[in-house]
XYZ file of C-alpha atoms in Angstrom:
293
model
C -127.220 36.491 115.038
C -130.625 37.760 116.247
C -132.757 35.377 118.288
C -135.508 35.868 115.687
C -134.674 36.446 112.026
C -138.093 36.475 110.339
C -140.914 38.650 111.645
C -144.547 38.470 110.664
C -146.495 41.659 111.366
C -150.237 41.733 112.057
C -152.105 44.951 112.811
C -155.596 45.878 113.915
C -157.641 45.983 110.685
C -158.811 49.365 109.384
C -156.936 51.299 112.070
C -155.219 54.165 110.280
C -153.708 55.446 113.531
C -151.460 52.367 113.437
C -149.802 53.355 110.156
C -147.037 55.482 111.721
C -146.234 52.758 114.297
C -146.073 50.137 111.559
C -143.775 52.216 109.361
C -141.510 52.935 112.325
C -141.292 49.199 113.016
C -140.472 48.452 109.374
C -137.698 51.038 109.428
C -136.323 49.471 112.615
C -136.454 45.948 111.135
C -134.521 47.142 108.087
C -131.842 48.673 110.328
C -131.491 45.337 112.148
C -131.373 43.384 108.870
C -134.413 41.328 109.906
C -136.764 39.855 107.301
C -140.366 41.054 107.521
C -143.578 39.603 106.097
C -146.835 41.543 106.473
C -150.270 40.075 107.051
C -151.967 40.579 103.683
C -155.354 41.328 105.242
C -154.412 43.870 107.871
C -150.898 45.263 107.428
C -150.179 45.123 103.689
C -152.665 47.904 102.756
C -150.627 50.282 104.947
C -147.225 49.370 103.477
C -147.792 47.915 100.034
C -144.091 47.795 99.092
C -143.321 45.028 101.601
C -143.875 41.294 101.011
C -147.197 40.020 102.318
C -148.884 36.682 102.994
C -152.204 35.589 104.399
C -151.845 34.704 108.069
C -152.502 31.042 107.286
C -149.440 31.100 104.999
C -147.084 32.673 107.551
C -146.083 29.513 109.489
C -142.881 28.201 107.968
C -141.945 31.714 106.822
C -141.663 33.496 110.190
C -140.301 32.694 113.648
C -141.943 35.586 115.553
C -145.252 37.367 115.037
C -145.513 41.017 116.089
C -149.111 42.074 116.713
C -149.876 45.809 116.740
C -153.279 46.664 118.170
C -155.269 45.461 121.138
C -156.042 42.200 122.890
C -158.694 41.325 120.292
C -156.141 41.506 117.491
C -153.785 39.261 119.456
C -156.550 36.738 120.181
C -157.360 36.493 116.474
C -153.716 36.039 115.509
C -153.129 33.636 118.385
C -155.826 31.197 117.278
C -154.296 31.146 113.789
C -150.646 30.844 114.787
C -150.646 28.865 118.051
C -151.190 25.485 116.317
C -147.902 26.107 114.497
C -145.919 27.106 117.590
C -145.269 30.684 116.414
C -144.543 32.968 119.394
C -146.221 36.388 119.553
C -145.061 39.788 120.746
C -147.866 42.284 121.429
C -147.587 46.060 120.825
C -150.398 47.908 122.600
C -152.415 50.362 120.511
C -155.755 49.268 121.950
C -157.705 50.462 124.983
C -156.805 48.041 127.781
C -153.920 46.108 126.290
C -153.712 43.390 128.913
C -151.997 40.850 126.648
C -150.231 43.290 124.323
C -147.830 44.626 126.914
C -145.250 46.668 124.968
C -145.928 50.394 124.609
C -145.393 51.920 121.132
C -142.730 54.259 122.539
C -140.796 51.214 123.802
C -140.849 49.165 120.584
C -137.219 49.697 119.592
C -135.870 49.131 123.102
C -138.007 46.007 123.583
C -137.069 44.573 120.194
C -133.390 45.278 120.771
C -133.574 43.148 123.914
C -135.677 40.411 122.319
C -133.606 40.121 119.149
C -130.482 39.952 121.321
C -131.970 36.986 123.172
C -133.075 38.834 126.307
C -136.738 37.939 126.734
C -139.253 35.832 128.615
C -141.232 33.198 126.740
C -144.541 32.244 128.308
C -146.750 29.305 127.335
C -150.473 29.668 128.027
C -153.414 27.290 128.064
C -155.822 27.169 125.113
C -159.245 25.508 125.118
C -160.709 23.422 122.314
C -164.467 23.208 121.782
C -166.626 20.879 119.724
C -170.398 20.476 119.384
C -171.142 17.090 117.814
C -168.709 14.450 116.578
C -168.682 15.765 113.008
C -168.162 19.445 113.841
C -164.852 21.191 113.339
C -163.161 22.032 116.680
C -162.696 25.698 117.555
C -159.958 27.206 119.720
C -160.451 29.690 122.558
C -157.603 31.599 124.186
C -159.740 33.680 126.566
C -163.032 31.914 127.020
C -165.974 29.961 125.652
C -169.344 31.603 126.314
C -172.707 29.831 126.016
C -175.761 32.122 125.954
C -179.365 32.191 124.785
C -179.447 33.260 121.164
C -181.546 36.327 122.063
C -179.204 37.408 124.903
C -182.091 38.623 127.101
C -183.623 35.202 127.766
C -182.716 32.683 130.452
C -181.135 29.386 129.473
C -181.679 25.878 130.908
C -178.618 23.637 130.723
C -176.420 21.267 132.712
C -172.654 20.963 133.127
C -170.491 17.911 133.717
C -166.794 17.146 134.136
C -165.330 13.869 132.858
C -168.830 12.472 132.537
C -169.960 13.357 136.083
C -172.740 15.854 136.605
C -171.654 19.174 138.097
C -175.002 20.921 138.229
C -178.205 21.929 136.486
C -178.288 25.638 135.716
C -180.853 28.257 134.962
C -179.060 31.469 134.057
C -178.253 33.817 131.197
C -175.477 31.404 130.255
C -172.020 30.322 131.346
C -168.388 31.292 130.737
C -165.636 28.672 130.599
C -162.454 30.739 130.944
C -158.753 30.016 130.738
C -156.402 31.723 133.209
C -155.668 34.213 130.425
C -159.382 34.931 130.048
C -160.047 35.066 133.786
C -159.311 38.808 133.725
C -161.756 39.431 130.858
C -165.509 38.673 130.623
C -165.302 36.083 133.404
C -164.017 38.698 135.850
C -166.877 41.049 134.968
C -169.317 38.209 135.679
C -167.901 37.670 139.180
C -165.284 35.041 138.454
C -161.839 34.816 140.103
C -158.533 35.943 138.649
C -156.251 32.992 137.845
C -152.523 33.327 137.368
C -151.765 32.650 133.672
C -149.298 29.909 134.585
C -152.025 27.715 136.102
C -153.387 24.634 134.365
C -157.001 25.349 135.225
C -160.279 26.633 133.863
C -163.023 28.641 135.540
C -166.745 27.912 135.084
C -168.597 31.169 135.731
C -172.415 31.300 135.500
C -173.810 34.502 133.982
C -176.527 36.080 136.159
C -177.645 32.759 137.701
C -181.251 32.391 138.896
C -180.112 30.912 142.234
C -177.588 32.411 144.650
C -175.953 29.016 145.178
C -174.785 28.809 141.542
C -171.234 30.090 142.058
C -168.013 29.997 139.991
C -166.049 26.737 140.012
C -162.351 26.116 139.279
C -161.447 22.841 137.560
C -158.184 21.212 136.567
C -157.476 21.871 132.901
C -157.239 18.129 132.327
C -161.007 17.804 132.761
C -163.344 17.499 129.831
C -166.264 19.826 130.474
C -169.606 19.320 128.780
C -172.423 21.833 128.542
C -175.734 20.216 127.552
C -178.758 22.288 126.636
C -182.043 21.015 128.070
C -184.264 19.248 125.549
C -186.883 21.939 126.116
C -184.403 24.808 125.757
C -184.433 27.247 122.898
C -181.501 27.600 120.556
C -178.290 28.935 122.086
C -175.011 30.241 120.754
C -171.474 29.548 121.875
C -168.678 31.988 121.191
C -164.904 31.606 121.341
C -163.076 34.765 122.450
C -166.077 36.855 121.422
C -165.021 36.415 117.784
C -166.168 32.987 116.551
C -169.846 32.168 117.077
C -171.733 28.923 116.370
C -175.186 27.530 117.059
C -176.008 25.076 119.860
C -179.366 23.319 119.477
C -181.710 22.004 122.183
C -180.358 18.753 123.624
C -176.978 19.264 121.976
C -173.723 18.858 123.927
C -170.785 21.230 123.739
C -167.471 19.703 124.819
C -164.642 21.884 126.111
C -161.182 20.552 126.892
C -157.541 21.535 126.956
C -156.096 21.959 123.478
C -152.816 20.234 122.626
C -151.674 23.632 121.327
C -150.317 26.442 123.509
C -150.275 30.194 123.082
C -146.632 31.279 123.180
C -146.068 34.903 124.227
C -142.748 36.737 124.126
C -142.145 39.520 126.675
C -139.246 41.903 127.329
C -137.125 40.842 130.338
C -138.764 43.426 132.638
C -142.263 41.958 132.101
C -144.247 41.888 135.379
C -147.709 40.290 135.393
C -148.646 41.738 138.788
C -147.680 45.231 137.689
C -150.070 44.836 134.754
C -152.832 43.785 137.160
C -152.264 46.892 139.247
C -151.922 49.334 136.373
C -154.500 47.987 133.928
C -157.179 46.699 136.314
C -156.344 48.934 139.304
C -156.102 45.765 141.385
C -154.523 45.765 144.832
C -152.064 48.422 145.906
C -148.678 49.648 144.814
C -145.416 49.342 146.727
C -145.338 50.313 150.359
C -144.014 53.877 150.787
C -140.484 54.199 152.084
C -140.187 55.306 155.696
C -138.883 58.738 154.613
C -142.010 59.223 152.430
C -144.529 58.557 155.215
């Protein structure tokens, strides 16, 4: 019996170039006698003859989600499915593809291994944010970003951890990143890369007004609060660059570790450091053999 029997397929919306990859995957699933349910919003329009559900209806019907697209598509699916413990396999048809690590040409080989039980399962930290006691919490897999609502204005705010003041800030904003998100916006803003297995978060000021305002790494068990100054103008906070809400002057945004985890499935040859080298051109490759020098 296959390790996973019921696949849910999510694709990058409105991406016609994905159609051939999707149909190839459906043909493969049929050959392996695996049940498939398509995401009604993104995948069903490309293969109308297959059963489809809204992503919110998939938990309970699938045991593995296959995301075809880029990191943004995976982030969207991850926030929907992580609270239900559904693992995700990413097929890269985006530009960078840091989290969606399987190439389209390797889909059949990778799925053969995974369905036969040969895979790595990786659990990653998710953040939960809330502004005000009555607000609905939001999840962030990559990062939470607080910025002035006009994006070209400086913001006055303070940060604290577990009720103790960290610092007062005057900057374009701040990024609170997970280890997964440390290689995204936070890295571009000068933050450090964190191994995805760490239980930590990075606080990275965006274009700070003072040179002493540097990135800070905290244990993921901390509750971080970002409080806008009473005199500050309205700000916005965004989760993964996809969910945006308003933060008013004097209001406090709380960020803490979510009880949910993002579960990623990788083929057995998955190598995080190889992805760093190949996708971000970080570090160097293997040392040349003596005969090659």
